XYZ file of N, CA and C in Angstrom:
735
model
N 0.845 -1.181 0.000
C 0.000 0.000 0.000
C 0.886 1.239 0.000
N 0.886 2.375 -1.056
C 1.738 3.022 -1.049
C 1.485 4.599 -0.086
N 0.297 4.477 0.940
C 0.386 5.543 2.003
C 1.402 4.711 2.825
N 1.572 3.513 3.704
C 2.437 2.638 4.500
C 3.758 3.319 3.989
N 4.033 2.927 2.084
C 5.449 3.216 1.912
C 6.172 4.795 1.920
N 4.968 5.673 1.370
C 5.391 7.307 1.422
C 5.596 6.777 3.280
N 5.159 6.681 3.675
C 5.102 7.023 5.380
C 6.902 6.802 6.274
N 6.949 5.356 5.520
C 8.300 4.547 5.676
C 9.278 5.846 5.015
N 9.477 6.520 3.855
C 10.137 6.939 3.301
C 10.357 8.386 4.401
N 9.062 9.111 4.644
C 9.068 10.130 5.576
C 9.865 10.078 6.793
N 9.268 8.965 7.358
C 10.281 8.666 8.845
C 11.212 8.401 8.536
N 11.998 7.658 8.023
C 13.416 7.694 7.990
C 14.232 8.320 7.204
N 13.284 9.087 6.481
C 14.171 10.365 6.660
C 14.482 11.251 7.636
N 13.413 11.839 7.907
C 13.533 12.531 9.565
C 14.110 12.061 10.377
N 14.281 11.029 10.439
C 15.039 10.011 11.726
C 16.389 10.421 11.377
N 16.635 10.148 10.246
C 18.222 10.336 9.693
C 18.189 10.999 8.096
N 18.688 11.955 8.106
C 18.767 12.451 6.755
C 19.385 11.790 5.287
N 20.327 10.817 5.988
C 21.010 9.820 5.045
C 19.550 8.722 4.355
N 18.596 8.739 5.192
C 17.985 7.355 5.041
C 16.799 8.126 3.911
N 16.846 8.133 2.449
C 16.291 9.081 1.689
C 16.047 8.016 0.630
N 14.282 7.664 0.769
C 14.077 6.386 0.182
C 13.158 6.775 -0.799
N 13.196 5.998 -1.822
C 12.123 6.159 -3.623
C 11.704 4.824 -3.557
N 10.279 4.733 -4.017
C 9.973 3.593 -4.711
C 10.662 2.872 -6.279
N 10.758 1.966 -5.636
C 11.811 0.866 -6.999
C 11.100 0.298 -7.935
N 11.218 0.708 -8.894
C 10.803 0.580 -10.235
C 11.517 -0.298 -11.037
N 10.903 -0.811 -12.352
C 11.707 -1.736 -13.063
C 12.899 -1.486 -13.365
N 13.413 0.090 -13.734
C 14.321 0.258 -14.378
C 15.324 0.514 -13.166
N 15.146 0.911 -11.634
C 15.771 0.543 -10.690
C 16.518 -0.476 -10.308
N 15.507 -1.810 -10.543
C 15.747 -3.233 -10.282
C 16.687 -3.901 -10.707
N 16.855 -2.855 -12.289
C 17.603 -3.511 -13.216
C 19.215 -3.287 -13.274
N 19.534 -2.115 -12.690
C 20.495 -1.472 -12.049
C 21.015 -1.857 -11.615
N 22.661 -2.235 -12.269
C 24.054 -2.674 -11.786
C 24.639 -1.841 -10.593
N 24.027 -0.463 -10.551
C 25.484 0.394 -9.890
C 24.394 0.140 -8.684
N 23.454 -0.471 -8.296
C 22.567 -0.669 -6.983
C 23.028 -1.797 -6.095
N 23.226 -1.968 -5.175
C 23.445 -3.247 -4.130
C 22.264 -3.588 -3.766
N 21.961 -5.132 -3.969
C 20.579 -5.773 -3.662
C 21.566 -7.311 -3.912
N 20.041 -8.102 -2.730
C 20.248 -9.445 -3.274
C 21.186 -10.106 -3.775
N 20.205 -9.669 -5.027
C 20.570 -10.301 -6.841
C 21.611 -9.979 -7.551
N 21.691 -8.675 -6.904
C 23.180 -7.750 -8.160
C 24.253 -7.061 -6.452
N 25.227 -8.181 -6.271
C 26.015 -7.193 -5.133
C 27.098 -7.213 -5.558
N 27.953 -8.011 -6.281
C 29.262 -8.159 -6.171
C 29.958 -6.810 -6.826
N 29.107 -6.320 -8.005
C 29.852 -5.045 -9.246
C 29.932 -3.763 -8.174
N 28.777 -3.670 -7.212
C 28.943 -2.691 -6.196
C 29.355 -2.533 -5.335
N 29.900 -4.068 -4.689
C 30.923 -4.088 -3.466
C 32.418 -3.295 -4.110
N 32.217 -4.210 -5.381
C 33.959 -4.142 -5.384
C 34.222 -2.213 -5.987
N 33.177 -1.701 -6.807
C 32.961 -0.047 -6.865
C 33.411 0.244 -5.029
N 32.539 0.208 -4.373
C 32.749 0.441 -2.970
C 34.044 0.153 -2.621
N 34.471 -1.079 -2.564
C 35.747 -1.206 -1.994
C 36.994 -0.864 -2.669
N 36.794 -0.356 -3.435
C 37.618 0.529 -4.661
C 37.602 2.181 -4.132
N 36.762 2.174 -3.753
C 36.185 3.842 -3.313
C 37.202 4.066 -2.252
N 36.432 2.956 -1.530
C 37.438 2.660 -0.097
C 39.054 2.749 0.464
N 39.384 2.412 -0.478
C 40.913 2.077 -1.095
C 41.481 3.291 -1.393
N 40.977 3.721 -1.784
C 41.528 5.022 -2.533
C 41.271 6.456 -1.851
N 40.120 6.209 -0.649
C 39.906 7.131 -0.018
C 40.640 7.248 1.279
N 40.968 6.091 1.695
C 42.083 5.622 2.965
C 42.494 4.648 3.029
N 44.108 4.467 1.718
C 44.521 3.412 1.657
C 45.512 3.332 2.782
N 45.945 4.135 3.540
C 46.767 3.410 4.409
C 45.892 3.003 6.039
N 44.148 2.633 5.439
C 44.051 2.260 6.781
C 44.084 0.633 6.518
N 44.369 -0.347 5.041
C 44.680 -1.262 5.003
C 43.479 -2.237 4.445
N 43.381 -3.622 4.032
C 42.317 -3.978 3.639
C 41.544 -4.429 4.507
N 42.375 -5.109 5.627
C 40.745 -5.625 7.027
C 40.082 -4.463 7.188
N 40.410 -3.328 7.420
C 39.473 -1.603 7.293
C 38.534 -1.831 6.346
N 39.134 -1.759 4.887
C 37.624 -1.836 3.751
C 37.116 -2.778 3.596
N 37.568 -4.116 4.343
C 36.490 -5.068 4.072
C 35.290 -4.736 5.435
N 35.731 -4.605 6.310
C 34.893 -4.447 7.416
C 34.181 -3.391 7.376
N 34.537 -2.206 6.807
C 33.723 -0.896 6.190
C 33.400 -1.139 5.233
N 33.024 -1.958 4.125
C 32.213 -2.365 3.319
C 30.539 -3.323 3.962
N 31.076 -3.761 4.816
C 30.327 -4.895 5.360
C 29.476 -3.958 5.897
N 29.797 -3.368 7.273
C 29.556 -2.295 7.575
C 28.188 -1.625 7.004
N 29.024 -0.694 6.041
C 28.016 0.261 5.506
C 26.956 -0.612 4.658
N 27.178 -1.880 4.271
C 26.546 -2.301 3.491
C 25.063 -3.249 4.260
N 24.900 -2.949 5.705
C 23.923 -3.352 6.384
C 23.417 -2.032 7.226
N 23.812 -1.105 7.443
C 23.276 -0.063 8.074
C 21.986 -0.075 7.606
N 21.592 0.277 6.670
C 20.713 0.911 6.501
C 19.063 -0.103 6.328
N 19.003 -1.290 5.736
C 18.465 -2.136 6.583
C 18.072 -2.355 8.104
N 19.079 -2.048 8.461
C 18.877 -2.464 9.697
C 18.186 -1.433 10.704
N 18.337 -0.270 10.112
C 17.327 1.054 10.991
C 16.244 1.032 10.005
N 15.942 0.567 9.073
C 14.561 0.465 8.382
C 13.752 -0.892 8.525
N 14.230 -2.069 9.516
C 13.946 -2.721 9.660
C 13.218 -2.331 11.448
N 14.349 -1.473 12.115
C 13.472 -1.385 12.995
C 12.675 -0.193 13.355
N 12.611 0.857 11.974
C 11.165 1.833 12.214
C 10.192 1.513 11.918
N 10.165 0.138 10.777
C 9.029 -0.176 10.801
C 8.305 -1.327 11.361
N 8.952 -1.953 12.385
C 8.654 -2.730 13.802
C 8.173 -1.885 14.810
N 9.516 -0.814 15.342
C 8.613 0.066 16.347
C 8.195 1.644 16.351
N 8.215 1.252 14.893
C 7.174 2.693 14.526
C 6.263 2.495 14.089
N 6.102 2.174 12.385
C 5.329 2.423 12.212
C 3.890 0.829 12.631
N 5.220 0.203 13.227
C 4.370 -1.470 13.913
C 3.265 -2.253 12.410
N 3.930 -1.931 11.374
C 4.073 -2.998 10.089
C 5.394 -2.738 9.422
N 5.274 -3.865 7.992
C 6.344 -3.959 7.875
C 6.027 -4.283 6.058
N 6.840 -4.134 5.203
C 7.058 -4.991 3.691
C 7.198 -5.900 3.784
N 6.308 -6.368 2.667
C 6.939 -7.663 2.224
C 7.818 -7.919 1.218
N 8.509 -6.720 1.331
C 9.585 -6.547 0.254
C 10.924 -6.094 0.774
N 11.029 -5.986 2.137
C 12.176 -5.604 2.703
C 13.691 -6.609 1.934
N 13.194 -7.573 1.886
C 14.372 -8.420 1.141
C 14.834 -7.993 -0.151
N 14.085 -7.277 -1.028
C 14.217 -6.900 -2.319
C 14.958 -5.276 -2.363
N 15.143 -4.486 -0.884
C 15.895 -3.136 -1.224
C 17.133 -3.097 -2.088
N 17.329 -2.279 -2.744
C 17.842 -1.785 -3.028
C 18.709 -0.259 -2.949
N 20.612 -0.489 -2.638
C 20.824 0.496 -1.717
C 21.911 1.335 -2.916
N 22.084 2.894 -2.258
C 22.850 3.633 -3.548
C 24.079 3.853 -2.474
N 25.016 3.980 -3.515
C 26.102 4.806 -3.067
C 26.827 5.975 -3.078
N 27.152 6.637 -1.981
C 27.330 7.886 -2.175
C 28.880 8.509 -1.513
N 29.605 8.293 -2.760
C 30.931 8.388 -2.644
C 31.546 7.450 -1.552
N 31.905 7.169 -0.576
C 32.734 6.325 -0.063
C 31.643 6.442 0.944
N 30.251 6.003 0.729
C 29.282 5.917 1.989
C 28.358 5.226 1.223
N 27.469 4.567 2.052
C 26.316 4.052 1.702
C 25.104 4.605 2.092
N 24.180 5.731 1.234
C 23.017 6.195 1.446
C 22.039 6.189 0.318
N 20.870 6.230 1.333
C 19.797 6.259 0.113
C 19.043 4.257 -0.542
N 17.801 4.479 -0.387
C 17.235 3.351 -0.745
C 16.399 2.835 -2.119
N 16.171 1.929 -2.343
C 14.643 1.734 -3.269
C 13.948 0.749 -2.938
N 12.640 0.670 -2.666
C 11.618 -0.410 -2.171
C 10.747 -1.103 -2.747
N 9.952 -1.240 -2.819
C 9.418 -1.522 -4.468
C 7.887 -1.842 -2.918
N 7.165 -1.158 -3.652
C 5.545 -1.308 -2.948
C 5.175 -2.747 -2.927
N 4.183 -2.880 -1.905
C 3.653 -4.322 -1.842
C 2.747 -4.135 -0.649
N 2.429 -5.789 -0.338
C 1.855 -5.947 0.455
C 2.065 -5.250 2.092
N 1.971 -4.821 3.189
C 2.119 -4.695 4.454
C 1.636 -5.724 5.407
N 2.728 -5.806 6.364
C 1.936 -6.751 7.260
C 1.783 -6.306 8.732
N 0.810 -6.594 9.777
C 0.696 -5.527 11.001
C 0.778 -7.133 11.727
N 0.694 -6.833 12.864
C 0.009 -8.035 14.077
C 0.903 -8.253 15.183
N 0.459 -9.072 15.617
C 1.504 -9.425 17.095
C 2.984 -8.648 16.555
N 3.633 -8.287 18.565
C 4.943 -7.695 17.935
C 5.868 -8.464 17.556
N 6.267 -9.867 18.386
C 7.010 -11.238 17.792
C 6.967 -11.325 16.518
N 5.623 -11.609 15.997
C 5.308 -12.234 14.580
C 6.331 -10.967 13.668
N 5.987 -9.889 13.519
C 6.502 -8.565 12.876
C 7.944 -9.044 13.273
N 8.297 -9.013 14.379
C 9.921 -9.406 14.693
C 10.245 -10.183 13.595
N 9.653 -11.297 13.477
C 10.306 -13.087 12.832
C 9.948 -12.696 11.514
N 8.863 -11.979 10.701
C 9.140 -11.894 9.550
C 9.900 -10.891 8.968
N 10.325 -9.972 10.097
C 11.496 -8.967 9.283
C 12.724 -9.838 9.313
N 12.701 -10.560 10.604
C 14.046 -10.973 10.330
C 14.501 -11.999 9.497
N 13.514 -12.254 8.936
C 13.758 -13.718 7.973
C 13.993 -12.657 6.657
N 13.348 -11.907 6.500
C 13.588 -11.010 5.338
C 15.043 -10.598 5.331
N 15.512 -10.077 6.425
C 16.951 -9.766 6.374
C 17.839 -10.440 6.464
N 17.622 -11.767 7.011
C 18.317 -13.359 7.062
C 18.991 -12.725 5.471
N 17.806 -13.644 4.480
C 17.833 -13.811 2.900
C 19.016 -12.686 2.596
N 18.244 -11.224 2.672
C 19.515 -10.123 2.374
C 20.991 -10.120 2.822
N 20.933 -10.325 4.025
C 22.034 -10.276 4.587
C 23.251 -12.024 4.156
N 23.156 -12.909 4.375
C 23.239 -13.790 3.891
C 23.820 -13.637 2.375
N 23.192 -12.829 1.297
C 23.415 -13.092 0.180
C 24.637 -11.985 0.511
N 24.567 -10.641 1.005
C 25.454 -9.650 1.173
C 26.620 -10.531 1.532
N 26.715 -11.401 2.637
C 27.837 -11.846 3.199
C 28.546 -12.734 2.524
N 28.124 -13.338 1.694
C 28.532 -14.498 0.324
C 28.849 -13.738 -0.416
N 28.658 -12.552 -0.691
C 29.149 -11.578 -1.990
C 30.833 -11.093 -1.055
N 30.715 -10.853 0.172
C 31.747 -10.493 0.961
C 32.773 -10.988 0.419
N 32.543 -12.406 0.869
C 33.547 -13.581 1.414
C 33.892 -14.128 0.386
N 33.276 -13.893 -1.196
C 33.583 -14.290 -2.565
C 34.888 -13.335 -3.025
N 34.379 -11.997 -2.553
C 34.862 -11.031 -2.865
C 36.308 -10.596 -2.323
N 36.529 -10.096 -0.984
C 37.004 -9.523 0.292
C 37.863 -10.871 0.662
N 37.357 -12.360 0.813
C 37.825 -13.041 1.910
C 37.024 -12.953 3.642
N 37.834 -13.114 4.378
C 37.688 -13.209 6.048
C 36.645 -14.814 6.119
N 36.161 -14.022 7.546
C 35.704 -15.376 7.767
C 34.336 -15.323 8.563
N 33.291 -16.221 8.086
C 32.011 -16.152 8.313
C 31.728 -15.425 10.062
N 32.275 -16.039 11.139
C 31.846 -15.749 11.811
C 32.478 -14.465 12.448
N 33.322 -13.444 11.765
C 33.620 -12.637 11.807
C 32.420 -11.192 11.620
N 31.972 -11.739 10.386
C 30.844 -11.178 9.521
C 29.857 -11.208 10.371
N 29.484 -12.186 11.500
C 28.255 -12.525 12.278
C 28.475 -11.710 13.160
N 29.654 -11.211 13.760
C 29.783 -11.035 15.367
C 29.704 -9.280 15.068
N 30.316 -8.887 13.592
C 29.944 -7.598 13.015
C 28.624 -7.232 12.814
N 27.899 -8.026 12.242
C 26.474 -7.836 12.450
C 25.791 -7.855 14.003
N 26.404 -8.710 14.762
C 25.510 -8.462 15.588
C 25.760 -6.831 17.147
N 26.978 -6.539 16.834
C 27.469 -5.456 17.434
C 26.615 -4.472 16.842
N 26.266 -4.594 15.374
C 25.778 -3.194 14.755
C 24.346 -3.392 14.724
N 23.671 -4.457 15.195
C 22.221 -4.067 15.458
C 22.130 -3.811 16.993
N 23.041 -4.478 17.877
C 22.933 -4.026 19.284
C 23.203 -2.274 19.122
N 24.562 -2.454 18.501
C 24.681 -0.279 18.478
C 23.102 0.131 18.036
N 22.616 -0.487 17.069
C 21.410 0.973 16.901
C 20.655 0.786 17.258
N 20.347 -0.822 18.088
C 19.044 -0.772 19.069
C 19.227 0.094 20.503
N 20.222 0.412 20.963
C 20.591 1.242 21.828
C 20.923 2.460 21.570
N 21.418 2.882 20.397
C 20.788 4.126 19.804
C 19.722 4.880 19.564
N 18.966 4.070 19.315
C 17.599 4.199 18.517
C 16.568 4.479 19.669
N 16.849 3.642 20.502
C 15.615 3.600 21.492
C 16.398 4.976 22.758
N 17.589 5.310 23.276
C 17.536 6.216 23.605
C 17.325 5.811 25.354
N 16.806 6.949 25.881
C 16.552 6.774 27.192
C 14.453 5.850 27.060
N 14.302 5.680 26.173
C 12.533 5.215 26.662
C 13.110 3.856 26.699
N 13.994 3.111 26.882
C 13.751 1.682 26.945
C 14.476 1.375 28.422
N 14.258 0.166 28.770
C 15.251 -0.474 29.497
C 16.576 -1.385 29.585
N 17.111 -1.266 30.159
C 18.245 -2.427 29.862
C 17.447 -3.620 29.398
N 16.341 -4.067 30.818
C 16.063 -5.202 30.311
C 15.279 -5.343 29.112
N 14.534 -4.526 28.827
C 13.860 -4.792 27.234
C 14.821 -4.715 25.935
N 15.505 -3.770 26.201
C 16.713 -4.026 24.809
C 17.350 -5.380 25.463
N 17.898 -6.305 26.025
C 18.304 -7.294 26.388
C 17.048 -8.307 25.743
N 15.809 -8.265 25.983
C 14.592 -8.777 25.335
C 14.238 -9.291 24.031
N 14.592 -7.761 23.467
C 14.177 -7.421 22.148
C 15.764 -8.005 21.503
N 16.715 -7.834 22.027
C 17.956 -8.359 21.292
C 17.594 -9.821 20.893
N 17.336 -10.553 21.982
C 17.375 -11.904 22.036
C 16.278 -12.294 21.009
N 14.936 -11.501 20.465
C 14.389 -12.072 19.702
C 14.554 -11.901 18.662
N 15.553 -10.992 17.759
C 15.952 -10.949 16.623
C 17.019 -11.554 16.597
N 17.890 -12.325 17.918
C 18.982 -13.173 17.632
C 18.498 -14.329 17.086
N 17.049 -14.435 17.515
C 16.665 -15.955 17.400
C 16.480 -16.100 15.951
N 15.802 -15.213 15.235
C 15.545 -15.086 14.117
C 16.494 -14.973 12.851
N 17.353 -14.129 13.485
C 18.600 -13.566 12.728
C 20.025 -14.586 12.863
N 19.456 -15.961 13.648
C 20.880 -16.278 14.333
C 22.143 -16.125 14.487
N 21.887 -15.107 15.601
C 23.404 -14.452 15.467
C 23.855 -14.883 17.017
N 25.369 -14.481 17.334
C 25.260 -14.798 18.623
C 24.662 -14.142 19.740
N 24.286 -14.737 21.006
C 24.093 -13.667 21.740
C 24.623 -13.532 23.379
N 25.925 -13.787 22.896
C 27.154 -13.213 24.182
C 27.219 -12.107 24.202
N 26.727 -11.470 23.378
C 27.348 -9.572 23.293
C 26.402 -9.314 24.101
N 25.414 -9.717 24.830
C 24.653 -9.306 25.761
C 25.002 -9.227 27.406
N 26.039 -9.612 27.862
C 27.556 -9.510 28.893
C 27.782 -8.660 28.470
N 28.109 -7.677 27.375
C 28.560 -6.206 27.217
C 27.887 -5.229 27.284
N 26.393 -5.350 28.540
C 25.491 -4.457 28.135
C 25.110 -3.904 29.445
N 25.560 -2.944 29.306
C 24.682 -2.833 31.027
C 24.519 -1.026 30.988
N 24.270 -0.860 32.217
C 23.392 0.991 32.587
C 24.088 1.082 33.838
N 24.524 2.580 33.155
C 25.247 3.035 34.475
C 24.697 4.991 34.336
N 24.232 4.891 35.466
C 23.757 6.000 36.244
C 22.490 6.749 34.717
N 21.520 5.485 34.791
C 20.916 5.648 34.181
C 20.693 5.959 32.443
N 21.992 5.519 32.114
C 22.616 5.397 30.510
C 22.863 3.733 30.210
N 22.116 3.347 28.744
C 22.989 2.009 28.521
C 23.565 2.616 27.805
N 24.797 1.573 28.041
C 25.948 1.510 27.729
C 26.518 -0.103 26.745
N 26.922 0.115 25.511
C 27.406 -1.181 25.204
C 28.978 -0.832 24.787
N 29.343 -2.329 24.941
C 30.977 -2.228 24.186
C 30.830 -3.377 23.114
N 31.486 -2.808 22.487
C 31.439 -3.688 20.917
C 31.972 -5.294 21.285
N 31.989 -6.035 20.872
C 33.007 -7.340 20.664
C 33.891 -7.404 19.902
N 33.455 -6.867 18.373
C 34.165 -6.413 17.541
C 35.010 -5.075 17.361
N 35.951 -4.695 16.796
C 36.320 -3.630 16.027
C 36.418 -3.088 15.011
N 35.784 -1.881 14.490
C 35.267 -1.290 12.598
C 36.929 -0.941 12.618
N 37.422 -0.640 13.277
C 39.321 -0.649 12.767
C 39.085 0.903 12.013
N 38.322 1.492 12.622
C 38.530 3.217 12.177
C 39.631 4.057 12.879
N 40.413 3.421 13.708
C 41.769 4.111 14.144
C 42.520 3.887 13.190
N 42.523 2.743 12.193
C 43.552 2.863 11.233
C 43.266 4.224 10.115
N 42.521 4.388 9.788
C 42.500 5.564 9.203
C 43.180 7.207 10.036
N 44.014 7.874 8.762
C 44.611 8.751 9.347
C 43.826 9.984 9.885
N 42.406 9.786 10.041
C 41.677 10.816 10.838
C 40.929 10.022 11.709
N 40.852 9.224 12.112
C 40.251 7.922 12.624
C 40.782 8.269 14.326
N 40.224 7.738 14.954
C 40.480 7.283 16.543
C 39.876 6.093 16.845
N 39.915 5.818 17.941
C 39.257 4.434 18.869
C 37.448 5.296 18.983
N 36.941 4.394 18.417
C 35.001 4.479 18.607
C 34.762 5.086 19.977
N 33.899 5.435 21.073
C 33.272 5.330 22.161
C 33.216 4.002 23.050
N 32.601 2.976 21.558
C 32.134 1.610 22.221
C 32.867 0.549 21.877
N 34.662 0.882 21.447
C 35.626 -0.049 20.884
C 36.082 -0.851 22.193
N 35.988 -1.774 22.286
C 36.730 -3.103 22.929
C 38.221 -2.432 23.397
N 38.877 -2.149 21.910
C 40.384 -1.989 22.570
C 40.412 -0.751 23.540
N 39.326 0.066 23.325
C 39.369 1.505 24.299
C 39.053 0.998 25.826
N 37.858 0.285 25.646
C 37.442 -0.393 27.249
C 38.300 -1.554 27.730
N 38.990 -2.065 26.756
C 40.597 -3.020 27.590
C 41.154 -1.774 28.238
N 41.910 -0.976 27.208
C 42.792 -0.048 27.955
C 42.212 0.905 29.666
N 41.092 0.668 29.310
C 40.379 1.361 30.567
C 40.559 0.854 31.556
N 40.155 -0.326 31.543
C 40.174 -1.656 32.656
C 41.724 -2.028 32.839
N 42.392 -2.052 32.015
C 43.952 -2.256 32.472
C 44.419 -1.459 33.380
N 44.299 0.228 32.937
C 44.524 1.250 33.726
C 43.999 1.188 34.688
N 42.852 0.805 35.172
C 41.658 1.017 36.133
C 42.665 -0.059 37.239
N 42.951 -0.875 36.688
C 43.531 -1.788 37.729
C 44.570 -1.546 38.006
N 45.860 -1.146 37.377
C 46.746 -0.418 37.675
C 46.648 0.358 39.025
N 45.999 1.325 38.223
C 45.527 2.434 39.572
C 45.437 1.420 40.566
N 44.522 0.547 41.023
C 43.655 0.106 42.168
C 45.356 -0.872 42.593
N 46.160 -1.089 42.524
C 47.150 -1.774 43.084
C 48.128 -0.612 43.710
N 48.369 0.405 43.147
C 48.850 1.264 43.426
C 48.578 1.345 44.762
């Protein structure tokens, strides 16, 4: 129904200005320079070419992991405005189609269809099977492409839906419901779910630390993230230091 999809397109834009979505048309679909599904590999390797050339001395584990990266963002916050926003969903979420914009990934295409509303679980399990399919094919285009290793790709995915479910939701949630809500898109999404030991609230803030690292210190404008592992080792090393002292 295309009031549902103008609606989808509205909010996430507003949500994020990057997230600037058109309905997908045949001649969209058909489109090499688009990442989907069906057509990823000609646009990874454009991307990781981009990549390369935009900060080659942060090395190739950098652009493969910033390919990967950017190449699920945006799914993944349109997967969950329209769970807990607009509380339906496409039945075409598997079929997006994503643009690129210079050494970034913005901008969508959707292609209208059916909507589906109902229980919040049910909405959970069929987005995430939708993004299973996507994601899945993304990560085989990776690992054809790039190299590394599957469960590398998993533990990256699952840091970057914990980051924007704790982004996203802000101060209205709880630890324990994002702990909740994690676990039911792990189930769906099977991903792991140890990164949930990295989650906790302190003085009324959650707080996560990655498992992984996006390796954006290697870049020469780059630093250690907020929620990088190697920043919260060094913390805790020091921290103990101190405390022997």
């Amino acid at each position: 129904m295309r009031k549902h999809l103008s609606r989808l397109f509205l909010e996430s834009k507003q949500y994020l200005a990057p997230l600037q979505g058109v309905e997908l048309d045949a001649g969209l679909e058909e489109d090499p320079s688009l990442l989907s599904a069906a057509c990823a590999e000609p646009f990874l390797a454009n991307l990781h070419f981009t990549l390369q050339k935009a900060h080659p001395e942060a090395g190739a584990p950098y652009w493969r992991i910033r390919s990967w990266g950017l190449s699920c963002w945006q799914p993944i916050y349109l997967a969950l405005i329209c769970v807990y926003h607009l509380k339906r969903i496409p039945n075409s979420l598997g079929r997006l189609h994503q643009t690129q914009q210079q050494a970034y990934v913005a901008g969508y295409a959707l292609p209208d269809g059916e909507w589906l509303a109902g229980e919040h679980e049910a909405l959970v399990k069929h987005t995430a099977e939708q993004l299973k399919t996507l994601f899945d094919a993304l990560q085989t285009a990776h690992l054809n492409q790039f190299g590394g290793r599957q469960a590398l790709y998993q533990a990256l995915l699952a840091d970057q839906i914990m980051t924007t479910m704790v982004t996203a939701v802000g101060a209205s949630a709880s630890l324990f419901d994002i702990q909740n809500e994690y676990q039911l898109w792990a189930r769906y999404l099977d991903l792991p779910t140890d990164i949930l030991n990295r989650l906790k609230q302190d003085t009324g803030k959650i707080i996560f630390t990655r498992r992984t690292c996006c390796l954006h210190f290697r870049r020469d404008d780059g630093e250690l993230c907020a929620d990088c592992p190697r920043g919260h080792k060094a913390k805790q090393e020091k921290k103990n230091k101190e405390s022997h002292v």
